[in-house]
mmCIF file of C-alpha atoms in Angstrom:
data_model
loop_
_atom_site.group_PDB
_atom_site.id
_atom_site.type_symbol
_atom_site.label_atom_id
_atom_site.label_comp_id
_atom_site.label_asym_id
_atom_site.label_seq_id
_atom_site.Cartn_x
_atom_site.Cartn_y
_atom_site.Cartn_z
ATOM 1 C CA LEU A 15 88.881 109.225 50.152
ATOM 2 C CA SER A 16 92.506 109.556 51.809
ATOM 3 C CA ILE A 17 94.211 110.397 48.599
ATOM 4 C CA LEU A 18 91.552 113.072 48.339
ATOM 5 C CA LEU A 19 91.857 114.905 52.424
ATOM 6 C CA LEU A 20 95.668 114.498 51.649
ATOM 7 C CA SER A 21 95.359 116.765 47.921
ATOM 8 C CA LEU A 22 93.093 118.492 50.619
ATOM 9 C CA GLY A 23 95.208 119.672 52.878
ATOM 10 C CA LEU A 24 98.217 119.494 50.830
ATOM 11 C CA GLY A 25 96.473 122.800 48.922
ATOM 12 C CA THR A 26 95.885 124.781 51.650
ATOM 13 C CA THR A 27 99.313 123.802 52.992
ATOM 14 C CA LEU A 28 100.653 125.453 49.938
ATOM 15 C CA THR A 29 98.696 127.966 49.700
ATOM 16 C CA PHE A 30 99.828 128.569 53.123
ATOM 17 C CA ALA A 31 103.795 128.046 52.757
ATOM 18 C CA SER A 32 104.085 130.018 48.819
ATOM 19 C CA SER A 33 106.148 133.486 48.985
ATOM 20 C CA HIS A 34 105.097 133.194 44.823
ATOM 21 C CA TRP A 35 101.912 134.120 43.033
ATOM 22 C CA LEU A 36 102.126 130.666 40.622
ATOM 23 C CA LEU A 37 102.374 128.192 43.571
ATOM 24 C CA ALA A 38 99.522 130.221 46.065
ATOM 25 C CA TRP A 39 97.328 129.729 42.985
ATOM 26 C CA MET A 40 98.350 126.062 42.586
ATOM 27 C CA GLY A 41 97.348 125.862 46.444
ATOM 28 C CA LEU A 42 94.026 127.198 45.756
ATOM 29 C CA GLU A 43 93.510 124.814 42.472
ATOM 30 C CA ILE A 44 94.680 121.862 44.407
ATOM 31 C CA SER A 45 91.984 122.281 47.013
ATOM 32 C CA THR A 46 88.876 122.616 44.703
ATOM 33 C CA LEU A 47 90.396 119.502 42.928
ATOM 34 C CA ALA A 48 90.151 117.865 45.989
ATOM 35 C CA ILE A 49 86.986 118.692 47.303
ATOM 36 C CA ILE A 50 84.963 118.213 44.267
ATOM 37 C CA PRO A 51 84.359 114.325 44.304
ATOM 38 C CA LEU A 52 84.117 114.612 48.476
ATOM 39 C CA MET A 53 81.113 117.090 47.317
ATOM 40 C CA SER A 54 79.377 114.789 44.434
ATOM 41 C CA GLN A 55 79.944 111.615 46.279
ATOM 42 C CA HIS A 56 76.155 111.457 47.023
ATOM 43 C CA HIS A 57 74.778 110.832 43.474
ATOM 44 C CA HIS A 58 72.175 112.928 44.396
ATOM 45 C CA PRO A 59 70.514 115.934 41.626
ATOM 46 C CA ARG A 60 71.189 118.390 44.724
ATOM 47 C CA ALA A 61 74.897 117.430 45.496
ATOM 48 C CA VAL A 62 75.837 116.850 41.554
ATOM 49 C CA GLU A 63 74.514 120.869 41.311
ATOM 50 C CA ALA A 64 76.160 121.992 43.946
ATOM 51 C CA THR A 65 78.998 120.421 42.961
ATOM 52 C CA THR A 66 78.898 122.560 39.391
ATOM 53 C CA LYS A 67 77.947 125.619 40.831
ATOM 54 C CA TYR A 68 81.013 125.934 42.981
ATOM 55 C CA PHE A 69 83.505 123.912 40.489
ATOM 56 C CA ILE A 70 82.216 127.050 38.533
ATOM 57 C CA THR A 71 82.730 129.919 40.685
ATOM 58 C CA GLN A 72 86.029 128.401 42.414
ATOM 59 C CA ALA A 73 87.413 128.384 38.759
ATOM 60 C CA ALA A 74 86.462 131.656 37.984
ATOM 61 C CA ALA A 75 87.515 132.869 41.151
ATOM 62 C CA ALA A 76 91.088 131.408 40.551
ATOM 63 C CA ALA A 77 91.551 132.438 37.014
ATOM 64 C CA LEU A 78 90.644 136.323 38.306
ATOM 65 C CA VAL A 79 93.602 135.404 41.103
ATOM 66 C CA LEU A 80 95.940 133.846 38.088
ATOM 67 C CA PHE A 81 95.092 137.084 35.931
ATOM 68 C CA ALA A 82 95.708 139.932 38.678
ATOM 69 C CA SER A 83 98.574 138.387 40.194
ATOM 70 C CA THR A 84 100.140 138.178 36.212
ATOM 71 C CA THR A 85 99.531 141.800 35.859
ATOM 72 C CA ASN A 86 100.878 142.397 38.861
ATOM 73 C CA ALA A 87 104.198 140.850 37.557
ATOM 74 C CA TRP A 88 104.013 142.965 34.318
ATOM 75 C CA ILE A 89 103.642 146.205 36.056
ATOM 76 C CA THR A 90 105.901 145.797 38.999
ATOM 77 C CA GLY A 91 108.026 143.205 37.080
ATOM 78 C CA GLN A 92 108.442 140.773 40.280
ATOM 79 C CA TRP A 93 106.080 137.809 41.745
ATOM 80 C CA ASP A 94 106.600 137.624 45.271
ATOM 81 C CA ILE A 95 103.858 137.547 47.367
ATOM 82 C CA ASN A 96 105.589 139.975 50.350
ATOM 83 C CA PHE A 97 106.063 142.684 48.154
ATOM 84 C CA ASP A 98 103.527 145.707 47.783
ATOM 85 C CA LEU A 99 101.090 145.064 44.844
ATOM 86 C CA HIS A 100 100.500 147.109 42.214
ATOM 87 C CA PHE A 101 96.801 148.945 42.917
ATOM 88 C CA PHE A 102 94.770 147.926 40.133
ATOM 89 C CA PRO A 103 95.903 143.871 40.417
ATOM 90 C CA ALA A 104 95.997 144.392 44.571
ATOM 91 C CA SER A 105 91.651 145.450 43.862
ATOM 92 C CA MET A 106 91.452 142.835 41.400
ATOM 93 C CA LEU A 107 92.845 140.070 43.722
ATOM 94 C CA THR A 108 90.802 141.293 46.743
ATOM 95 C CA MET A 109 87.197 140.164 44.679
ATOM 96 C CA ALA A 110 88.630 137.516 43.350
ATOM 97 C CA LEU A 111 89.781 136.292 47.067
ATOM 98 C CA ALA A 112 86.513 137.191 48.296
ATOM 99 C CA LEU A 113 84.618 135.450 45.476
ATOM 100 C CA LYS A 114 86.687 132.613 46.539
ATOM 101 C CA MET A 115 85.492 132.990 50.267
ATOM 102 C CA GLY A 116 81.904 133.682 49.269
ATOM 103 C CA LEU A 117 81.646 137.425 51.149
ATOM 104 C CA ALA A 118 79.313 139.559 50.157
ATOM 105 C CA PRO A 119 78.459 140.840 47.357
ATOM 106 C CA VAL A 120 79.878 137.922 45.380
ATOM 107 C CA HIS A 121 78.084 135.445 48.369
ATOM 108 C CA PHE A 122 75.450 134.075 45.789
ATOM 109 C CA TRP A 123 76.978 130.457 45.419
ATOM 110 C CA LEU A 124 77.766 129.829 49.388
ATOM 111 C CA PRO A 125 74.043 129.146 50.724
ATOM 112 C CA GLU A 126 72.758 127.428 47.453
ATOM 113 C CA VAL A 127 76.119 124.961 47.604
ATOM 114 C CA LEU A 128 75.958 124.288 50.848
ATOM 115 C CA GLN A 129 72.174 123.525 50.854
ATOM 116 C CA GLY A 130 72.897 120.945 48.696
ATOM 117 C CA LEU A 131 75.914 118.803 50.506
ATOM 118 C CA ASP A 132 75.792 116.521 52.946
ATOM 119 C CA LEU A 133 76.922 118.010 57.012
ATOM 120 C CA THR A 134 80.376 116.786 56.830
ATOM 121 C CA THR A 135 81.449 118.094 53.607
ATOM 122 C CA GLY A 136 79.747 121.455 53.917
ATOM 123 C CA LEU A 137 81.905 121.241 57.520
ATOM 124 C CA ILE A 138 85.104 121.227 55.482
ATOM 125 C CA LEU A 139 83.869 123.950 52.717
ATOM 126 C CA SER A 140 82.764 126.212 55.457
ATOM 127 C CA THR A 141 86.151 125.809 57.788
ATOM 128 C CA TRP A 142 88.879 124.345 55.805
ATOM 129 C CA GLN A 143 87.829 125.894 52.557
ATOM 130 C CA LYS A 144 88.343 129.370 53.909
ATOM 131 C CA LEU A 145 91.804 129.056 55.319
ATOM 132 C CA ALA A 146 94.027 129.443 52.015
ATOM 133 C CA PRO A 147 91.848 132.501 50.570
ATOM 134 C CA PHE A 148 92.101 134.146 54.146
ATOM 135 C CA ILE A 149 95.517 133.589 54.728
ATOM 136 C CA LEU A 150 96.371 135.496 51.202
ATOM 137 C CA MET A 151 93.772 138.492 51.765
ATOM 138 C CA CYS A 152 96.190 138.635 55.091
ATOM 139 C CA GLN A 153 99.388 138.836 52.895
ATOM 140 C CA ILE A 154 97.840 141.688 50.785
ATOM 141 C CA MET A 155 96.651 143.949 53.166
ATOM 142 C CA PRO A 156 96.650 146.627 53.932
ATOM 143 C CA VAL A 157 95.407 147.467 49.745
ATOM 144 C CA ASN A 158 92.193 149.614 48.591
ATOM 145 C CA SER A 159 90.439 150.376 52.408
ATOM 146 C CA SER A 160 87.120 151.874 50.579
ATOM 147 C CA LEU A 161 86.719 148.080 49.028
ATOM 148 C CA ILE A 162 87.472 146.403 52.000
ATOM 149 C CA THR A 163 85.138 148.401 54.389
ATOM 150 C CA PHE A 164 82.378 147.285 51.506
ATOM 151 C CA LEU A 165 83.236 144.221 51.331
ATOM 152 C CA GLY A 166 83.113 144.136 55.078
ATOM 153 C CA VAL A 167 79.798 145.633 56.017
ATOM 154 C CA THR A 168 77.528 144.437 52.939
ATOM 155 C CA SER A 169 78.930 140.774 54.258
ATOM 156 C CA THR A 170 77.743 141.631 57.524
ATOM 157 C CA LEU A 171 74.664 143.019 56.529
ATOM 158 C CA VAL A 172 73.904 140.137 54.107
ATOM 159 C CA GLY A 173 74.622 137.668 56.539
ATOM 160 C CA GLY A 174 72.068 139.186 58.807
ATOM 161 C CA TRP A 175 69.236 139.724 56.552
ATOM 162 C CA GLY A 176 69.434 136.702 54.145
ATOM 163 C CA GLY A 177 69.752 134.024 57.091
ATOM 164 C CA LEU A 178 66.257 135.504 58.449
ATOM 165 C CA ASN A 179 64.122 133.920 56.607
ATOM 166 C CA GLN A 180 65.114 130.640 56.441
ATOM 167 C CA THR A 181 64.027 127.444 57.150
ATOM 168 C CA GLN A 182 66.827 125.226 56.075
ATOM 169 C CA LEU A 183 69.865 124.765 58.454
ATOM 170 C CA ARG A 184 72.377 124.715 56.213
ATOM 171 C CA LYS A 185 71.416 128.132 54.646
ATOM 172 C CA ILE A 186 71.716 129.309 57.868
ATOM 173 C CA LEU A 187 74.982 128.339 58.957
ATOM 174 C CA ALA A 188 76.383 129.702 55.058
ATOM 175 C CA TYR A 189 74.919 132.937 55.917
ATOM 176 C CA SER A 190 76.235 133.147 59.674
ATOM 177 C CA SER A 191 79.486 132.011 57.828
ATOM 178 C CA ILE A 192 79.094 134.902 55.553
ATOM 179 C CA ALA A 193 78.381 137.409 58.175
ATOM 180 C CA HIS A 194 81.366 136.456 60.291
ATOM 181 C CA LEU A 195 83.886 136.458 57.592
ATOM 182 C CA GLY A 196 82.632 140.269 56.972
ATOM 183 C CA TRP A 197 83.910 140.640 60.425
ATOM 184 C CA MET A 198 87.144 139.518 59.665
ATOM 185 C CA ILE A 199 87.320 141.176 56.556
ATOM 186 C CA LEU A 200 86.536 144.433 58.362
ATOM 187 C CA VAL A 201 88.995 144.730 61.222
ATOM 188 C CA MET A 202 91.888 142.654 58.648
ATOM 189 C CA GLN A 203 93.392 145.819 57.338
ATOM 190 C CA PHE A 204 94.229 147.230 60.418
ATOM 191 C CA ASN A 205 95.330 144.263 62.634
ATOM 192 C CA GLN A 206 95.885 140.713 60.741
ATOM 193 C CA GLN A 207 96.234 138.990 63.874
ATOM 194 C CA LEU A 208 92.666 140.194 65.038
ATOM 195 C CA ALA A 209 90.938 138.431 62.019
ATOM 196 C CA LEU A 210 92.904 135.094 62.183
ATOM 197 C CA LEU A 211 92.058 135.527 66.080
ATOM 198 C CA ALA A 212 88.118 135.427 64.790
ATOM 199 C CA LEU A 213 88.518 133.088 62.383
ATOM 200 C CA ILE A 214 90.325 130.600 64.740
ATOM 201 C CA ILE A 215 87.241 130.706 67.069
ATOM 202 C CA TYR A 216 85.035 130.497 64.228
ATOM 203 C CA ILE A 217 85.938 126.879 63.129
ATOM 204 C CA PRO A 218 85.613 125.802 66.621
ATOM 205 C CA MET A 219 81.904 127.180 67.017
ATOM 206 C CA THR A 220 80.677 125.705 63.649
ATOM 207 C CA PHE A 221 82.764 122.614 63.674
ATOM 208 C CA SER A 222 80.650 122.221 66.806
ATOM 209 C CA THR A 223 77.048 123.227 65.259
ATOM 210 C CA PHE A 224 77.421 120.871 62.302
ATOM 211 C CA MET A 225 78.356 117.756 64.092
ATOM 212 C CA ILE A 226 75.118 118.442 66.442
ATOM 213 C CA PHE A 227 72.855 118.820 63.404
ATOM 214 C CA LYS A 228 75.101 115.675 62.216
ATOM 215 C CA THR A 229 74.525 113.951 65.352
ATOM 216 C CA ASN A 230 70.538 114.781 65.357
ATOM 217 C CA SER A 231 70.702 113.903 61.361
ATOM 218 C CA SER A 232 68.512 116.974 61.229
ATOM 219 C CA THR A 233 68.504 119.652 57.965
ATOM 220 C CA THR A 234 65.782 122.246 58.993
ATOM 221 C CA VAL A 235 64.707 123.867 61.718
ATOM 222 C CA ASN A 236 61.529 121.459 61.859
ATOM 223 C CA THR A 237 63.469 118.277 62.629
ATOM 224 C CA LEU A 238 65.323 119.840 65.781
ATOM 225 C CA ALA A 239 62.589 119.846 67.712
ATOM 226 C CA ALA A 240 62.520 115.985 68.230
ATOM 227 C CA SER A 241 66.486 116.575 69.054
ATOM 228 C CA TRP A 242 65.583 116.470 73.401
ATOM 229 C CA ALA A 243 64.113 113.139 72.824
ATOM 230 C CA LYS A 244 67.123 111.618 71.151
ATOM 231 C CA THR A 245 70.039 113.863 73.254
ATOM 232 C CA PRO A 246 68.722 115.594 75.721
ATOM 233 C CA ALA A 247 72.358 116.570 77.425
ATOM 234 C CA LEU A 248 73.154 117.872 73.340
ATOM 235 C CA THR A 249 70.416 120.114 73.327
ATOM 236 C CA ALA A 250 70.773 121.529 76.584
ATOM 237 C CA ILE A 251 74.407 122.988 75.674
ATOM 238 C CA THR A 252 73.428 123.471 72.030
ATOM 239 C CA PRO A 253 72.302 127.156 72.870
ATOM 240 C CA MET A 254 75.237 128.241 74.070
ATOM 241 C CA ILE A 255 76.991 127.550 71.254
ATOM 242 C CA LEU A 256 74.636 129.207 68.712
ATOM 243 C CA LEU A 257 74.612 132.240 71.160
ATOM 244 C CA SER A 258 78.309 131.839 71.300
ATOM 245 C CA LEU A 259 77.695 132.306 67.115
ATOM 246 C CA GLY A 260 75.760 135.168 67.801
ATOM 247 C CA GLY A 261 78.271 137.007 70.139
ATOM 248 C CA LEU A 262 76.900 137.156 73.428
ATOM 249 C CA PRO A 263 78.679 137.197 76.158
ATOM 250 C CA PRO A 264 80.234 135.311 78.452
ATOM 251 C CA LEU A 265 80.811 132.886 75.920
ATOM 252 C CA SER A 266 83.809 132.325 73.718
ATOM 253 C CA GLY A 267 82.171 134.174 70.158
ATOM 254 C CA PHE A 268 81.972 137.193 72.137
ATOM 255 C CA MET A 269 85.935 137.783 72.052
ATOM 256 C CA PRO A 270 86.726 138.212 68.763
ATOM 257 C CA LYS A 271 83.616 140.292 68.168
ATOM 258 C CA TRP A 272 84.531 142.659 71.362
ATOM 259 C CA MET A 273 88.134 143.196 70.061
ATOM 260 C CA ILE A 274 87.310 143.763 66.432
ATOM 261 C CA LEU A 275 85.029 146.899 67.546
ATOM 262 C CA GLN A 276 87.172 147.652 69.788
ATOM 263 C CA GLU A 277 89.788 148.379 67.117
ATOM 264 C CA LEU A 278 87.205 149.696 64.960
ATOM 265 C CA THR A 279 86.966 152.562 67.457
ATOM 266 C CA LYS A 280 90.927 152.963 68.138
ATOM 267 C CA GLN A 281 91.225 153.559 64.305
ATOM 268 C CA ASP A 282 88.243 156.049 64.454
ATOM 269 C CA ILE A 283 85.359 154.852 61.842
ATOM 270 C CA PRO A 284 82.704 154.381 64.742
ATOM 271 C CA LEU A 285 80.064 154.160 61.942
ATOM 272 C CA THR A 286 80.996 150.905 60.806
ATOM 273 C CA ALA A 287 81.283 149.982 63.831
ATOM 274 C CA SER A 288 77.881 150.900 64.759
ATOM 275 C CA ILE A 289 76.493 149.258 61.345
ATOM 276 C CA ALA A 290 78.249 146.259 62.299
ATOM 277 C CA ALA A 291 77.390 145.435 65.782
ATOM 278 C CA LEU A 292 73.411 146.343 64.981
ATOM 279 C CA SER A 293 73.852 143.672 61.844
ATOM 280 C CA ALA A 294 75.367 141.372 64.590
ATOM 281 C CA LEU A 295 71.795 141.724 66.282
ATOM 282 C CA LEU A 296 69.956 140.520 62.913
ATOM 283 C CA SER A 297 71.911 137.185 63.111
ATOM 284 C CA LEU A 298 71.562 137.052 66.683
ATOM 285 C CA TYR A 299 67.584 136.843 65.865
ATOM 286 C CA PHE A 300 67.962 133.425 63.821
ATOM 287 C CA TYR A 301 70.469 132.311 66.468
ATOM 288 C CA LEU A 302 67.836 132.275 68.864
ATOM 289 C CA ARG A 303 65.265 130.878 66.400
ATOM 290 C CA VAL A 304 67.069 127.769 65.832
ATOM 291 C CA SER A 305 67.635 127.475 69.625
ATOM 292 C CA TYR A 306 64.046 128.149 70.125
ATOM 293 C CA ALA A 307 62.867 125.539 68.109
ATOM 294 C CA MET A 308 65.342 122.945 69.258
ATOM 295 C CA THR A 309 64.993 123.235 73.271
ATOM 296 C CA LEU A 310 61.425 125.162 73.736
ATOM 297 C CA THR A 311 59.281 123.382 71.405
ATOM 298 C CA ILE A 312 57.345 120.892 72.627
ATOM 299 C CA SER A 313 57.780 117.639 70.513
ATOM 300 C CA PRO A 314 54.991 115.539 69.682
ATOM 301 C CA ASN A 315 53.343 118.494 67.956
ATOM 302 C CA ASN A 316 52.492 118.611 64.003
ATOM 303 C CA LEU A 317 55.939 118.207 62.579
ATOM 304 C CA ASN A 318 56.271 118.337 59.063
ATOM 305 C CA ALA A 319 59.173 116.168 58.907
ATOM 306 C CA THR A 320 59.646 112.454 59.372
ATOM 307 C CA THR A 321 60.897 111.465 62.933
ATOM 308 C CA PRO A 322 64.109 110.080 62.572
ATOM 309 C CA TRP A 323 64.854 106.574 64.731
ATOM 310 C CA ARG A 324 66.375 106.918 68.323
ATOM 311 C CA LEU A 325 69.364 104.511 67.576
ATOM 312 C CA GLN A 326 72.139 104.385 69.701
ATOM 313 C CA THR A 327 74.693 107.061 68.576
ATOM 314 C CA THR A 328 77.973 104.549 67.274
ATOM 315 C CA ALA A 329 79.515 108.074 66.216
ATOM 316 C CA SER A 330 82.926 109.616 68.426
ATOM 317 C CA THR A 331 81.488 112.063 70.370
ATOM 318 C CA LEU A 332 84.699 113.309 71.859
ATOM 319 C CA PRO A 333 85.604 115.939 68.887
ATOM 320 C CA LEU A 334 82.318 117.472 69.515
ATOM 321 C CA ALA A 335 82.462 117.627 73.125
ATOM 322 C CA ILE A 336 85.819 119.488 72.898
ATOM 323 C CA SER A 337 84.782 122.237 70.306
ATOM 324 C CA ALA A 338 81.597 123.097 72.557
ATOM 325 C CA THR A 339 83.999 123.117 75.338
ATOM 326 C CA ILE A 340 85.851 125.613 73.508
ATOM 327 C CA SER A 341 83.472 127.535 71.494
ATOM 328 C CA ALA A 342 81.610 128.413 74.994
ATOM 329 C CA MET A 343 84.152 129.045 77.697
ATOM 330 C CA LEU A 344 87.349 130.643 76.004
ATOM 331 C CA LEU A 345 86.517 133.849 76.816
ATOM 332 C CA PRO A 346 88.229 133.945 79.800
ATOM 333 C CA LEU A 347 91.714 133.552 77.875
ATOM 334 C CA ALA A 348 90.625 136.908 76.314
ATOM 335 C CA PRO A 349 93.761 139.115 78.120
ATOM 336 C CA ALA A 350 96.086 135.921 76.838
ATOM 337 C CA THR A 351 95.390 136.893 73.114
ATOM 338 C CA LEU A 352 96.520 140.816 73.665
#
């Protein structure tokens, strides 16, 4: 386990530190190969299927990254990341990194893969595994403006529409991840720092959500209804974290959305900003639905789920406490980030 986790860290760090396209590609490959045993460690058919899907998509994306960077080296004659890319390889690279991160319209693997994993590996997949392609995407900006805007708008809309009809928490979190990445991509072509800020705030919010579901050992919206009997304090805090993911003031999740909308308006694309803001309403609906199921449903009711044992938890709750505080109370620091 420690070898796999260290390789996971090494792959991402290698991509961060590299200024050569081949090294960046190697980092992406190492982190993909390191998470695959973690994903299939429970020998469950769903987990194995999810691992296979993940491996195939990531291998295709990595091959595309390699092909695009080689093409770029062939056209421009150099391998440096910081050097301006040629238009054609840049578009190809953007699509490859979008496939790596799971941006719409190449998002179809993400909900399926996340649904087959346990919550801890799912957490790694939806936070840590997004970092390396995200940083690469930041480094090649600004590329093809219309392609980036298309990716961003489609992702926010798909992330909103897709999650509406879901009852599986992991799929809801996957669609939430797609929507958030869409917001980051939209602003990335104008201001990389803002995109990074959105990612930095997205990570503790997602971490808290996954840890809450892990503490309640629930994977469907139904099983959440029994959580008030197990962890009353946590159940009271959860709607705040979920609404922070939805981007309501005065919670931390409002800060990146606010700044991103402000930046888009400054860049004189109000239509895109309006579509993004309206798609946030769609996401807000399913966060509200989860918090409703958790805090306002009276249990005992006729649940279709087995009630979990109410045992004293042995897991450490400190990380969850810290991330919950971060995802609820960071908004007053907004002027400092500017």
